[in-house]
Amino acid sequence: MTAAQVTVTGGRIEGHNSPDGKVRWFLGIPYAAPPVGDLRWRPPQPVKPWTGVRLTLRYGPSAPQPHVAANSLYHGGEREFSEDCLYLNVWTGPRGEQPRPVLVWLHFGAFQFGSASNPLYDGTVLARDGATVVSVNFRLSRLGFFAHPALSAESDHGVSGNYGMLDQLAALRWVQDNVEAFGGDPTRVTVAGVSAGGHSVHNLRASDLAAGLIHRAIAQSGPGVAPVLDGPSHAANPQSLSAAEQAGTEIADLLGARTAAQLRAVPPETLAAVSLPRAKGAWCSDSRPGPSTSTHVVDAAYPVVDGHVLRESPLTAYQSGRALDVPMIVGNVGNERSGSRYLACLRDYHDHVRRTYGVHAARLLELYPASSDAEVPAASRALESDRIFVWSSWTAARLQARRGNSPLWHYNFLRRPPIPPDSDLIEKSYAAAFHGADVPYLFGTYGVRDWPWTDADRTLGRQLRAAWLSFLATGDPSVQGPVSWPQFSEHTPSTLVWDLPSPHIADVPYRDRMAAFDEFNQLAAMPEPLSHVE
């Protein structure tokens, strides 16, 4: 491989050319100063310039994060972790090509784990097919979304907690300033991501600070379009600043830290290890050390409706029509429950549903029934995944169709990747079209999983990539895509099903379940469709 050099903010960098000269890639490019020491819990600061040529031949460190089991679908292979984590990666075509559409990719991980170095996100295939791909690290968990009154007092805006989101915005500004040097078109930037990355897409569309940085959006299995919580946080819901500061105060008290300086002196591992007493619960999670307390609910840090970075939640931004008005693709996989926590016994399940859903509990227990302990994991997973992932995407689609001017396309990815029967994956027995199953098809990174991929899988991946690339280039997945994909309409809602033997248009499923969550979340239901897709 030969060297490839580009000048970016900070100085000159050197990456790789592929042997055939069709792809250049640059790994571990700093897009902001290291957020360490006094810069912990501050907005990202400008890159520190360097002299000479900086080698960008390997990924930068991932953000500090909790352990994920190596035999989980959600283990990203990360090996190096550091607070100094604000790096991004670029894959693009040969020098001198016409400006390419840009894909900025935000990774999964519930804002607690994951990174841009996950090999599933290698942008080589998409770059070979015509895109410039940028994948982004950002601060996670308590280093990325920790709020505290002492930190808010330091801020010019009187807020704290959205440092990871500010990192994403800084990366998007870096793209505007630098992507032309890689052959990318700064007027055709699509922000996209899966799971927490999809949640981030919704958040960015709701932020005034993203104006001019995003021209299209793709939210794959993205939660976050949900009411704001004024109590304990959850990956499905944004939290209020007061609730986030309250949780931060409780954590600081347990650490014996009263000031911002004392908090910044706490080692990352100590900060991550503190558990709030109110976080204990019956929820389980297969991909993390367990049995899990419900740290996924009240003991972690998530995006905050702070009045500055997020003036309002994505839900209210979509409802009001104030969300950034750009074309969008939104959808889910067939089995989002593989990314959800679960309960293990019938008593806990019934108690949770009655306590959480009140007068709506009986209806939800009808829709997600369990009559024995053995049935509870599947039922509780289905309930959680529909609430967190499916209702969010369905609601974003409906509200954009109702309030926005830009078009939207909805999809369901139902292909079950070919996990071998002898696999030791934790999620094997219930994976199916698992949470994130569409990612290797989009990136063409089948080799990351040693599974018996078929020619039909590869054909489906090429079709999916062609639709996404058409959207990146034109704002419409049908213009250069493989199928005629109608825009989502309020009166004739349809979805594109990505499955074998071929993609096809169908009616949107699970209307009864979605209607139950509409009632719970006090959202006006969509009118009955004028016609159904046959």
Short mmCIF file of C-alpha atoms in Angstrom, two decimals:
data_model
loop_
_atom_site.label_atom_id
_atom_site.label_comp_id
_atom_site.label_asym_id
_atom_site.label_seq_id
_atom_site.Cartn_x
_atom_site.Cartn_y
_atom_site.Cartn_z
CA MET A 1 0.00 0.00 0.00
CA THR A 2 1.21 3.47 -0.84
CA ALA A 3 0.92 6.60 1.29
CA ALA A 4 -1.79 9.23 0.84
CA GLN A 5 -1.38 12.74 2.24
CA VAL A 6 -3.96 15.48 2.93
CA THR A 7 -3.85 18.80 4.81
CA VAL A 8 -6.56 19.24 7.47
CA THR A 9 -7.21 21.46 10.45
CA GLY A 10 -4.09 21.04 12.59
CA GLY A 11 -1.62 20.06 9.88
CA ARG A 12 -0.71 17.46 7.30
CA ILE A 13 -1.74 13.81 7.69
CA GLU A 14 -0.71 10.61 5.95
CA GLY A 15 -2.97 7.62 5.40
CA HIS A 16 -3.12 4.72 2.94
CA ASN A 17 -3.98 4.14 -0.69
CA SER A 18 -5.49 0.75 -1.50
CA PRO A 19 -3.38 -1.40 -3.84
CA ASP A 20 -5.76 -0.73 -6.74
CA GLY A 21 -5.74 3.00 -6.06
CA LYS A 22 -9.52 3.21 -5.72
CA VAL A 23 -9.75 3.93 -1.98
CA ARG A 24 -7.81 6.16 0.39
CA TRP A 25 -8.27 5.88 4.13
CA PHE A 26 -7.08 7.88 7.12
CA LEU A 27 -7.58 6.54 10.65
CA GLY A 28 -7.37 8.34 13.98
CA ILE A 29 -7.58 11.96 12.82
CA PRO A 30 -7.99 14.32 15.80
CA TYR A 31 -10.98 16.64 15.36
CA ALA A 32 -10.70 18.37 18.77
CA ALA A 33 -8.23 18.75 21.60
CA PRO A 34 -8.01 15.85 24.06
CA PRO A 35 -10.83 16.39 26.63
CA VAL A 36 -8.62 15.60 29.61
CA GLY A 37 -7.67 17.37 32.82
CA ASP A 38 -9.37 20.74 33.00
CA LEU A 39 -11.06 20.04 29.63
CA ARG A 40 -13.06 17.13 31.04
CA TRP A 41 -16.76 18.08 30.96
CA ARG A 42 -16.18 21.10 28.77
CA PRO A 43 -17.22 21.69 25.16
CA PRO A 44 -14.65 20.29 22.72
CA GLN A 45 -11.79 22.69 22.08
CA PRO A 46 -9.89 23.29 18.80
CA VAL A 47 -7.35 20.75 17.61
CA LYS A 48 -3.79 21.44 18.71
CA PRO A 49 -1.65 21.94 15.57
CA TRP A 50 1.27 19.61 14.92
CA THR A 51 4.44 19.97 12.90
CA GLY A 52 5.52 17.67 10.11
CA VAL A 53 3.28 14.90 8.81
CA ARG A 54 1.06 13.07 11.30
CA LEU A 55 0.57 9.38 10.52
CA THR A 56 -3.10 8.38 10.51
CA LEU A 57 -2.68 4.67 9.94
CA ARG A 58 -4.49 3.25 12.99
CA TYR A 59 -7.65 4.00 14.91
CA GLY A 60 -7.52 6.40 17.83
CA PRO A 61 -8.39 5.21 21.35
CA SER A 62 -12.03 4.49 22.16
CA ALA A 63 -13.81 6.33 24.94
CA PRO A 64 -13.65 4.68 28.40
CA GLN A 65 -16.60 2.31 28.70
CA PRO A 66 -17.99 -0.72 30.52
CA HIS A 67 -17.03 -4.23 29.49
CA VAL A 68 -19.13 -6.02 26.86
CA ALA A 69 -18.75 -9.79 26.62
CA ALA A 70 -16.44 -10.85 23.79
CA ASN A 71 -19.03 -13.37 22.57
CA SER A 72 -21.78 -10.78 22.30
CA LEU A 73 -23.07 -9.39 19.01
CA TYR A 74 -22.35 -5.97 20.50
CA HIS A 75 -18.68 -6.42 21.25
CA GLY A 76 -16.76 -4.07 18.95
CA GLY A 77 -13.27 -5.45 19.36
CA GLU A 78 -11.98 -2.29 21.07
CA ARG A 79 -8.68 -2.73 22.88
CA GLU A 80 -7.40 0.77 23.63
CA PHE A 81 -9.42 3.18 25.79
CA SER A 82 -8.64 6.72 26.88
CA GLU A 83 -10.28 10.00 27.79
CA ASP A 84 -8.22 11.27 24.86
CA CYS A 85 -10.74 9.82 22.39
CA LEU A 86 -11.89 12.58 20.01
CA TYR A 87 -10.78 11.03 16.74
CA LEU A 88 -12.49 10.26 13.46
CA ASN A 89 -11.72 8.15 10.39
CA VAL A 90 -12.16 8.87 6.67
CA TRP A 91 -12.50 6.53 3.69
CA THR A 92 -12.75 8.12 0.25
CA GLY A 93 -11.90 7.69 -3.42
CA PRO A 94 -8.85 8.62 -5.52
CA ARG A 95 -7.56 12.15 -5.55
CA GLY A 96 -9.12 14.34 -8.23
CA GLU A 97 -12.55 12.73 -8.46
CA GLN A 98 -15.74 14.80 -8.60
CA PRO A 99 -17.06 15.80 -5.16
CA ARG A 100 -18.58 12.79 -3.42
CA PRO A 101 -21.59 12.64 -1.12
CA VAL A 102 -20.53 12.33 2.52
CA LEU A 103 -21.74 9.82 5.11
CA VAL A 104 -20.98 10.74 8.75
CA TRP A 105 -21.52 7.56 10.79
CA LEU A 106 -22.31 7.51 14.55
CA HIS A 107 -21.84 4.21 16.35
CA PHE A 108 -24.13 2.12 18.54
CA GLY A 109 -23.77 1.44 22.28
CA ALA A 110 -26.59 3.13 24.26
CA PHE A 111 -24.21 6.12 24.74
CA GLN A 112 -22.30 3.85 27.13
CA PHE A 113 -20.03 1.73 24.90
CA GLY A 114 -18.86 1.23 21.32
CA SER A 115 -16.59 3.22 19.01
CA ALA A 116 -15.80 4.20 15.44
CA SER A 117 -13.09 1.52 15.35
CA ASN A 118 -15.61 -1.33 15.27
CA PRO A 119 -14.59 -3.24 12.11
CA LEU A 120 -18.24 -3.48 11.07
CA TYR A 121 -18.00 0.23 10.21
CA ASP A 122 -15.03 -0.07 7.86
CA GLY A 123 -15.93 2.33 5.05
CA THR A 124 -13.87 0.73 2.28
CA VAL A 125 -16.78 -0.79 0.33
CA LEU A 126 -18.94 2.34 0.52
CA ALA A 127 -15.96 4.46 -0.54
CA ARG A 128 -15.32 2.13 -3.47
CA ASP A 129 -18.97 2.58 -4.42
CA GLY A 130 -18.75 6.38 -4.47
CA ALA A 131 -19.15 7.84 -0.96
CA THR A 132 -16.78 9.62 1.39
CA VAL A 133 -17.31 7.94 4.78
CA VAL A 134 -16.49 9.56 8.13
CA SER A 135 -16.89 7.56 11.38
CA VAL A 136 -16.72 9.41 14.69
CA ASN A 137 -15.72 8.71 18.27
CA PHE A 138 -17.42 10.81 20.94
CA ARG A 139 -17.41 10.88 24.73
CA LEU A 140 -19.62 8.28 26.39
CA SER A 141 -21.51 7.63 29.61
CA ARG A 142 -20.47 9.76 32.59
CA LEU A 143 -17.61 11.38 30.71
CA GLY A 144 -19.94 12.31 27.86
CA PHE A 145 -23.30 13.04 29.49
CA PHE A 146 -22.69 13.80 33.17
CA ALA A 147 -24.55 16.82 34.55
CA HIS A 148 -23.92 18.58 37.86
CA PRO A 149 -24.78 22.05 39.23
CA ALA A 150 -21.08 22.90 39.61
CA LEU A 151 -20.47 22.11 35.94
CA SER A 152 -23.56 24.06 34.89
CA ALA A 153 -22.31 27.07 36.89
CA GLU A 154 -19.09 27.08 34.82
CA SER A 155 -20.95 27.08 31.51
CA ASP A 156 -21.67 30.27 29.59
CA HIS A 157 -25.13 28.83 29.03
CA GLY A 158 -25.73 27.53 32.57
CA VAL A 159 -25.97 23.90 31.44
CA SER A 160 -24.08 20.63 31.61
CA GLY A 161 -24.42 17.07 30.40
CA ASN A 162 -24.33 17.03 26.58
CA TYR A 163 -20.58 16.83 26.02
CA GLY A 164 -20.85 13.76 23.78
CA MET A 165 -23.39 15.55 21.62
CA LEU A 166 -21.16 18.62 21.45
CA ASP A 167 -18.41 16.27 20.22
CA GLN A 168 -20.69 15.09 17.41
CA LEU A 169 -21.39 18.70 16.45
CA ALA A 170 -17.66 19.47 16.49
CA ALA A 171 -17.06 16.51 14.19
CA LEU A 172 -19.74 17.79 11.79
CA ARG A 173 -18.08 21.23 11.78
CA TRP A 174 -14.74 19.51 11.07
CA VAL A 175 -16.40 17.81 8.10
CA GLN A 176 -17.59 21.17 6.77
CA ASP A 177 -14.08 22.59 7.10
CA ASN A 178 -12.10 19.60 5.81
CA VAL A 179 -14.06 17.10 3.75
CA GLU A 180 -13.32 18.82 0.42
CA ALA A 181 -9.66 17.93 0.95
CA PHE A 182 -10.74 14.28 0.74
CA GLY A 183 -12.95 14.79 -2.32
CA GLY A 184 -16.14 15.03 -0.29
CA ASP A 185 -18.97 17.48 -0.97
CA PRO A 186 -19.71 19.63 2.12
CA THR A 187 -23.15 20.49 0.67
CA ARG A 188 -24.23 16.83 0.69
CA VAL A 189 -23.56 15.58 4.21
CA THR A 190 -25.73 12.77 5.54
CA VAL A 191 -25.57 12.02 9.26
CA ALA A 192 -26.45 8.40 9.99
CA GLY A 193 -26.15 5.83 12.73
CA VAL A 194 -27.58 2.75 14.35
CA SER A 195 -29.13 2.46 17.83
CA ALA A 196 -27.52 5.24 19.92
CA GLY A 197 -26.19 6.53 16.61
CA GLY A 198 -29.77 6.71 15.33
CA HIS A 199 -30.80 8.39 18.58
CA SER A 200 -28.03 10.90 17.93
CA VAL A 201 -29.47 11.60 14.48
CA HIS A 202 -32.82 12.49 16.07
CA ASN A 203 -31.06 14.65 18.67
CA LEU A 204 -29.05 16.51 16.06
CA ARG A 205 -32.17 17.23 14.04
CA ALA A 206 -33.69 18.76 17.19
CA SER A 207 -30.65 20.96 17.90
CA ASP A 208 -30.38 24.53 16.62
CA LEU A 209 -26.59 24.07 16.69
CA ALA A 210 -26.75 21.57 13.80
CA ALA A 211 -28.20 24.08 11.32
CA GLY A 212 -26.15 24.08 8.12
CA LEU A 213 -24.15 20.98 9.10
CA ILE A 214 -26.60 18.28 7.95
CA HIS A 215 -28.38 17.90 4.60
CA ARG A 216 -29.88 14.42 4.97
CA ALA A 217 -30.42 11.97 7.84
CA ILE A 218 -30.65 8.19 8.34
CA ALA A 219 -31.74 6.77 11.72
CA GLN A 220 -31.37 2.99 11.85
CA SER A 221 -33.09 1.48 14.90
CA GLY A 222 -32.78 4.81 16.68
CA PRO A 223 -34.57 5.43 20.00
CA GLY A 224 -35.04 8.85 21.58
CA VAL A 225 -38.28 10.08 19.99
CA ALA A 226 -40.14 9.89 23.28
CA PRO A 227 -41.30 12.13 26.13
CA VAL A 228 -38.69 13.80 28.33
CA LEU A 229 -38.19 12.17 31.71
CA ASP A 230 -38.01 14.40 34.77
CA GLY A 231 -36.91 11.43 36.81
CA PRO A 232 -34.40 8.60 36.24
CA SER A 233 -32.86 8.56 32.78
CA HIS A 234 -33.27 5.85 30.17
CA ALA A 235 -31.79 5.26 26.74
CA ALA A 236 -35.28 5.57 25.22
CA ASN A 237 -36.00 9.02 26.60
CA PRO A 238 -34.14 12.31 26.83
CA GLN A 239 -33.86 13.56 30.40
CA SER A 240 -34.45 16.99 31.82
CA LEU A 241 -31.51 19.04 33.04
CA SER A 242 -32.85 19.03 36.60
CA ALA A 243 -33.10 15.23 36.62
CA ALA A 244 -29.62 14.87 35.16
CA GLU A 245 -28.15 17.29 37.71
CA GLN A 246 -29.89 15.43 40.52
CA ALA A 247 -28.36 12.12 39.43
CA GLY A 248 -24.99 13.83 39.05
CA THR A 249 -25.24 15.30 42.54
CA GLU A 250 -26.01 11.88 44.04
CA ILE A 251 -22.99 10.37 42.25
CA ALA A 252 -20.74 13.23 43.35
CA ASP A 253 -21.90 12.82 46.96
CA LEU A 254 -20.99 9.13 46.86
CA LEU A 255 -17.56 10.10 45.54
CA GLY A 256 -17.12 12.78 48.19
CA ALA A 257 -16.67 15.40 45.46
CA ARG A 258 -18.30 18.80 45.91
CA THR A 259 -16.61 21.02 43.34
CA ALA A 260 -15.93 20.78 39.63
CA ALA A 261 -12.21 20.54 40.32
CA GLN A 262 -12.74 17.63 42.73
CA LEU A 263 -14.92 15.86 40.17
CA ARG A 264 -12.30 16.29 37.46
CA ALA A 265 -9.72 14.71 39.75
CA VAL A 266 -11.72 11.46 40.00
CA PRO A 267 -10.17 8.70 37.81
CA PRO A 268 -12.49 7.54 35.00
CA GLU A 269 -12.68 4.00 36.36
CA THR A 270 -13.72 5.28 39.80
CA LEU A 271 -16.34 7.54 38.27
CA ALA A 272 -17.75 4.61 36.26
CA ALA A 273 -17.76 2.21 39.22
CA VAL A 274 -20.12 4.17 41.47
CA SER A 275 -23.67 2.82 41.54
CA LEU A 276 -26.63 4.72 42.89
CA PRO A 277 -28.59 2.83 45.54
CA ARG A 278 -31.81 3.60 43.68
CA ALA A 279 -30.41 1.86 40.60
CA LYS A 280 -30.84 -1.65 41.95
CA GLY A 281 -33.51 -3.67 40.23
CA ALA A 282 -34.50 -6.92 38.57
CA TRP A 283 -33.56 -6.14 34.98
CA CYS A 284 -31.00 -8.34 33.23
CA SER A 285 -28.69 -7.76 30.27
CA ASP A 286 -26.86 -10.53 28.44
CA SER A 287 -24.02 -8.50 26.96
CA ARG A 288 -22.66 -6.97 30.15
CA PRO A 289 -21.47 -8.37 33.45
CA GLY A 290 -24.47 -9.43 35.44
CA PRO A 291 -26.86 -10.08 36.85
CA SER A 292 -27.50 -6.53 35.80
CA THR A 293 -28.92 -3.96 38.09
CA SER A 294 -31.02 -1.52 36.17
CA THR A 295 -28.01 0.69 35.52
CA HIS A 296 -29.28 0.81 31.94
CA VAL A 297 -32.17 2.83 33.33
CA VAL A 298 -31.22 5.15 36.16
CA ASP A 299 -27.51 4.79 36.77
CA ALA A 300 -26.09 5.83 33.41
CA ALA A 301 -25.84 9.18 31.67
CA TYR A 302 -27.80 10.04 28.55
CA PRO A 303 -28.57 13.13 26.41
CA VAL A 304 -30.16 16.03 28.25
CA VAL A 305 -32.80 18.55 27.18
CA ASP A 306 -30.70 21.39 28.55
CA GLY A 307 -32.16 24.43 26.79
CA HIS A 308 -28.98 25.05 24.80
CA VAL A 309 -27.66 22.02 22.90
CA LEU A 310 -31.17 20.53 22.98
CA ARG A 311 -33.74 23.28 23.43
CA GLU A 312 -36.45 20.62 23.20
CA SER A 313 -36.72 16.88 22.78
CA PRO A 314 -36.75 15.25 19.35
CA LEU A 315 -40.40 14.31 19.97
CA THR A 316 -41.54 17.90 20.48
CA ALA A 317 -39.28 19.12 17.65
CA TYR A 318 -40.94 16.65 15.27
CA GLN A 319 -44.41 17.45 16.64
CA SER A 320 -43.95 21.19 16.13
CA GLY A 321 -42.18 20.98 12.79
CA ARG A 322 -39.12 22.69 14.30
CA ALA A 323 -36.80 19.72 13.63
CA LEU A 324 -34.10 20.38 11.09
CA ASP A 325 -36.02 20.01 7.83
CA VAL A 326 -34.02 17.49 5.77
CA PRO A 327 -34.90 14.29 3.88
CA MET A 328 -34.73 11.23 6.09
CA ILE A 329 -34.67 7.42 6.05
CA VAL A 330 -35.85 5.75 9.25
CA GLY A 331 -36.58 2.14 10.16
CA ASN A 332 -35.99 -0.95 12.23
CA VAL A 333 -34.85 -4.54 12.06
CA GLY A 334 -37.23 -7.41 12.64
CA ASN A 335 -35.93 -8.30 16.09
CA GLU A 336 -34.93 -5.17 17.96
CA ARG A 337 -35.44 -7.13 21.19
CA SER A 338 -31.95 -8.60 20.84
CA GLY A 339 -30.67 -5.18 21.95
CA SER A 340 -32.97 -4.94 24.97
CA ARG A 341 -32.72 -5.82 28.61
CA TYR A 342 -35.26 -8.25 30.06
CA LEU A 343 -36.96 -9.52 33.18
CA ALA A 344 -36.74 -13.11 34.32
CA CYS A 345 -39.83 -13.82 36.43
CA LEU A 346 -43.56 -13.30 36.01
CA ARG A 347 -44.05 -11.32 39.23
CA ASP A 348 -41.35 -8.80 38.29
CA TYR A 349 -42.81 -8.46 34.80
CA HIS A 350 -46.36 -7.80 35.94
CA ASP A 351 -45.16 -5.44 38.67
CA HIS A 352 -43.06 -3.49 36.18
CA VAL A 353 -45.85 -3.15 33.61
CA ARG A 354 -48.44 -2.07 36.19
CA ARG A 355 -46.06 0.38 37.87
CA THR A 356 -44.80 1.87 34.61
CA TYR A 357 -47.92 1.93 32.46
CA GLY A 358 -50.70 2.44 35.01
CA VAL A 359 -54.13 2.40 33.36
CA HIS A 360 -52.54 1.14 30.14
CA ALA A 361 -51.01 -1.93 31.80
CA ALA A 362 -53.85 -4.34 31.08
CA ARG A 363 -53.79 -3.59 27.37
CA LEU A 364 -50.01 -3.98 27.17
CA LEU A 365 -50.12 -7.28 29.03
CA GLU A 366 -52.60 -8.48 26.40
CA LEU A 367 -50.29 -7.39 23.60
CA TYR A 368 -47.14 -8.76 25.29
CA PRO A 369 -48.48 -11.77 27.19
CA ALA A 370 -46.56 -14.05 29.51
CA SER A 371 -48.14 -16.72 31.71
CA SER A 372 -44.99 -18.31 33.16
CA ASP A 373 -41.45 -17.37 34.13
CA ALA A 374 -40.19 -19.09 30.98
CA GLU A 375 -42.19 -16.70 28.78
CA VAL A 376 -41.14 -13.52 30.56
CA PRO A 377 -37.74 -12.86 28.93
CA ALA A 378 -39.23 -12.85 25.42
CA ALA A 379 -42.31 -10.84 26.44
CA SER A 380 -40.37 -8.23 28.42
CA ARG A 381 -37.78 -7.93 25.66
CA ALA A 382 -40.52 -7.40 23.07
CA LEU A 383 -42.22 -4.76 25.20
CA GLU A 384 -38.98 -2.90 25.86
CA SER A 385 -37.76 -3.06 22.27
CA ASP A 386 -41.05 -1.84 20.81
CA ARG A 387 -41.19 1.04 23.29
CA ILE A 388 -37.54 2.01 22.88
CA PHE A 389 -36.82 1.36 19.21
CA VAL A 390 -39.90 0.62 17.09
CA TRP A 391 -42.30 3.25 18.42
CA SER A 392 -39.55 5.87 18.12
CA SER A 393 -38.97 5.20 14.42
CA TRP A 394 -42.69 4.88 13.66
CA THR A 395 -43.39 8.15 15.44
CA ALA A 396 -40.56 10.04 13.71
CA ALA A 397 -41.93 8.86 10.36
CA ARG A 398 -45.49 9.89 11.13
CA LEU A 399 -44.57 13.27 12.55
CA GLN A 400 -42.27 14.18 9.67
CA ALA A 401 -45.03 13.17 7.22
CA ARG A 402 -47.47 15.29 9.22
CA ARG A 403 -45.35 18.37 10.03
CA GLY A 404 -42.26 18.45 7.85
CA ASN A 405 -41.72 19.63 4.31
CA SER A 406 -38.93 17.19 3.44
CA PRO A 407 -39.72 13.61 2.37
CA LEU A 408 -39.18 10.52 4.50
CA TRP A 409 -38.80 6.83 3.68
CA HIS A 410 -39.54 4.00 6.14
CA TYR A 411 -38.05 0.48 6.10
CA ASN A 412 -37.99 -2.83 7.96
CA PHE A 413 -34.92 -5.05 7.67
CA LEU A 414 -36.10 -8.65 8.15
CA ARG A 415 -33.24 -10.73 6.76
CA ARG A 416 -31.84 -13.08 9.41
CA PRO A 417 -28.06 -13.19 9.07
CA PRO A 418 -26.74 -16.76 8.87
CA ILE A 419 -25.44 -17.31 12.40
CA PRO A 420 -23.97 -20.83 12.51
CA PRO A 421 -25.68 -23.40 14.78
CA ASP A 422 -22.43 -23.99 16.68
CA SER A 423 -21.82 -20.28 17.38
CA ASP A 424 -21.07 -19.37 21.00
CA LEU A 425 -22.79 -15.96 20.72
CA ILE A 426 -24.81 -15.04 23.80
CA GLU A 427 -27.71 -13.89 21.64
CA LYS A 428 -27.70 -16.84 19.22
CA SER A 429 -30.93 -18.48 20.41
CA TYR A 430 -33.03 -15.35 19.86
CA ALA A 431 -30.96 -13.25 17.45
CA ALA A 432 -32.99 -13.58 14.20
CA ALA A 433 -32.89 -10.19 12.37
CA PHE A 434 -31.11 -8.79 15.40
CA HIS A 435 -30.57 -5.20 16.53
CA GLY A 436 -27.85 -3.96 14.17
CA ALA A 437 -28.26 -6.82 11.67
CA ASP A 438 -28.43 -4.34 8.78
CA VAL A 439 -24.96 -2.89 9.47
CA PRO A 440 -22.75 -5.52 7.74
CA TYR A 441 -25.08 -5.41 4.72
CA LEU A 442 -24.74 -1.63 4.49
CA PHE A 443 -20.95 -1.57 4.92
CA GLY A 444 -20.26 -4.85 3.13
CA THR A 445 -18.23 -6.00 6.13
CA TYR A 446 -19.34 -9.65 6.07
CA GLY A 447 -15.84 -10.86 6.81
CA VAL A 448 -16.02 -9.47 10.34
CA ARG A 449 -18.37 -12.34 11.19
CA ASP A 450 -17.17 -15.81 10.26
CA TRP A 451 -20.64 -16.87 9.17
CA PRO A 452 -21.81 -18.74 6.04
CA TRP A 453 -22.88 -15.67 4.08
CA THR A 454 -24.60 -16.50 0.81
CA ASP A 455 -24.62 -14.87 -2.60
CA ALA A 456 -28.19 -13.81 -1.79
CA ASP A 457 -26.93 -11.99 1.33
CA ARG A 458 -24.35 -10.15 -0.74
CA THR A 459 -26.93 -9.24 -3.37
CA LEU A 460 -29.23 -7.86 -0.68
CA GLY A 461 -26.31 -5.83 0.70
CA ARG A 462 -25.56 -4.38 -2.74
CA GLN A 463 -29.22 -3.39 -3.12
CA LEU A 464 -29.30 -1.77 0.32
CA ARG A 465 -26.07 0.11 -0.34
CA ALA A 466 -27.35 1.30 -3.72
CA ALA A 467 -30.48 2.77 -2.09
CA TRP A 468 -28.47 4.45 0.68
CA LEU A 469 -25.92 5.78 -1.84
CA SER A 470 -28.73 7.16 -3.99
CA PHE A 471 -30.06 8.94 -0.92
CA LEU A 472 -26.61 10.31 -0.05
CA ALA A 473 -26.16 11.64 -3.56
CA THR A 474 -29.66 12.92 -4.41
CA GLY A 475 -31.78 12.95 -1.25
CA ASP A 476 -33.99 10.19 -2.72
CA PRO A 477 -33.20 6.46 -2.35
CA SER A 478 -35.11 5.58 -5.52
CA VAL A 479 -33.33 7.83 -8.05
CA GLN A 480 -30.28 5.60 -8.38
CA GLY A 481 -31.51 2.79 -6.14
CA PRO A 482 -32.59 -0.75 -7.08
CA VAL A 483 -36.28 -0.47 -6.14
CA SER A 484 -39.10 2.03 -6.41
CA TRP A 485 -39.50 3.15 -2.82
CA PRO A 486 -42.50 5.42 -2.20
CA GLN A 487 -42.23 8.29 0.23
CA PHE A 488 -43.92 7.67 3.55
CA SER A 489 -47.41 9.17 3.59
CA GLU A 490 -49.69 9.81 6.54
CA HIS A 491 -52.68 8.30 4.74
CA THR A 492 -50.93 5.47 2.90
CA PRO A 493 -48.11 4.50 5.24
CA SER A 494 -45.87 1.81 3.83
CA THR A 495 -42.47 0.33 4.50
CA LEU A 496 -39.74 -1.16 2.32
CA VAL A 497 -38.97 -4.67 3.57
CA TRP A 498 -35.34 -5.66 3.12
CA ASP A 499 -35.44 -9.45 2.94
CA LEU A 500 -34.96 -12.39 0.63
CA PRO A 501 -35.77 -13.25 -2.07
CA SER A 502 -36.00 -9.52 -2.86
CA PRO A 503 -36.90 -6.17 -1.26
CA HIS A 504 -40.59 -5.31 -1.47
CA ILE A 505 -43.12 -2.74 -0.29
CA ALA A 506 -45.51 -3.75 2.51
CA ASP A 507 -47.87 -2.30 5.09
CA VAL A 508 -46.33 -1.12 8.36
CA PRO A 509 -46.68 -3.92 10.95
CA TYR A 510 -47.70 -3.95 14.61
CA ARG A 511 -50.28 -1.17 14.40
CA ASP A 512 -52.07 -2.40 17.56
CA ARG A 513 -48.87 -2.31 19.62
CA MET A 514 -47.93 1.12 18.31
CA ALA A 515 -51.44 2.44 19.07
CA ALA A 516 -51.06 1.29 22.68
CA PHE A 517 -47.83 3.27 23.03
CA ASP A 518 -49.51 6.26 21.38
CA GLU A 519 -52.10 6.21 24.13
CA PHE A 520 -49.49 5.82 26.86
CA ASN A 521 -47.38 8.68 25.49
CA GLN A 522 -50.46 10.82 24.81
CA LEU A 523 -49.67 11.14 21.12
CA ALA A 524 -52.53 11.65 18.70
CA ALA A 525 -52.75 8.55 16.54
CA MET A 526 -52.36 8.71 12.79
CA PRO A 527 -55.65 8.62 10.86
CA GLU A 528 -56.69 5.29 9.44
CA PRO A 529 -54.95 4.75 6.10
CA LEU A 530 -56.96 5.32 2.96
CA SER A 531 -55.61 2.11 1.51
CA HIS A 532 -53.33 -0.73 2.49
CA VAL A 533 -50.38 -2.01 0.52
CA GLU A 534 -51.09 -5.45 -0.82
#
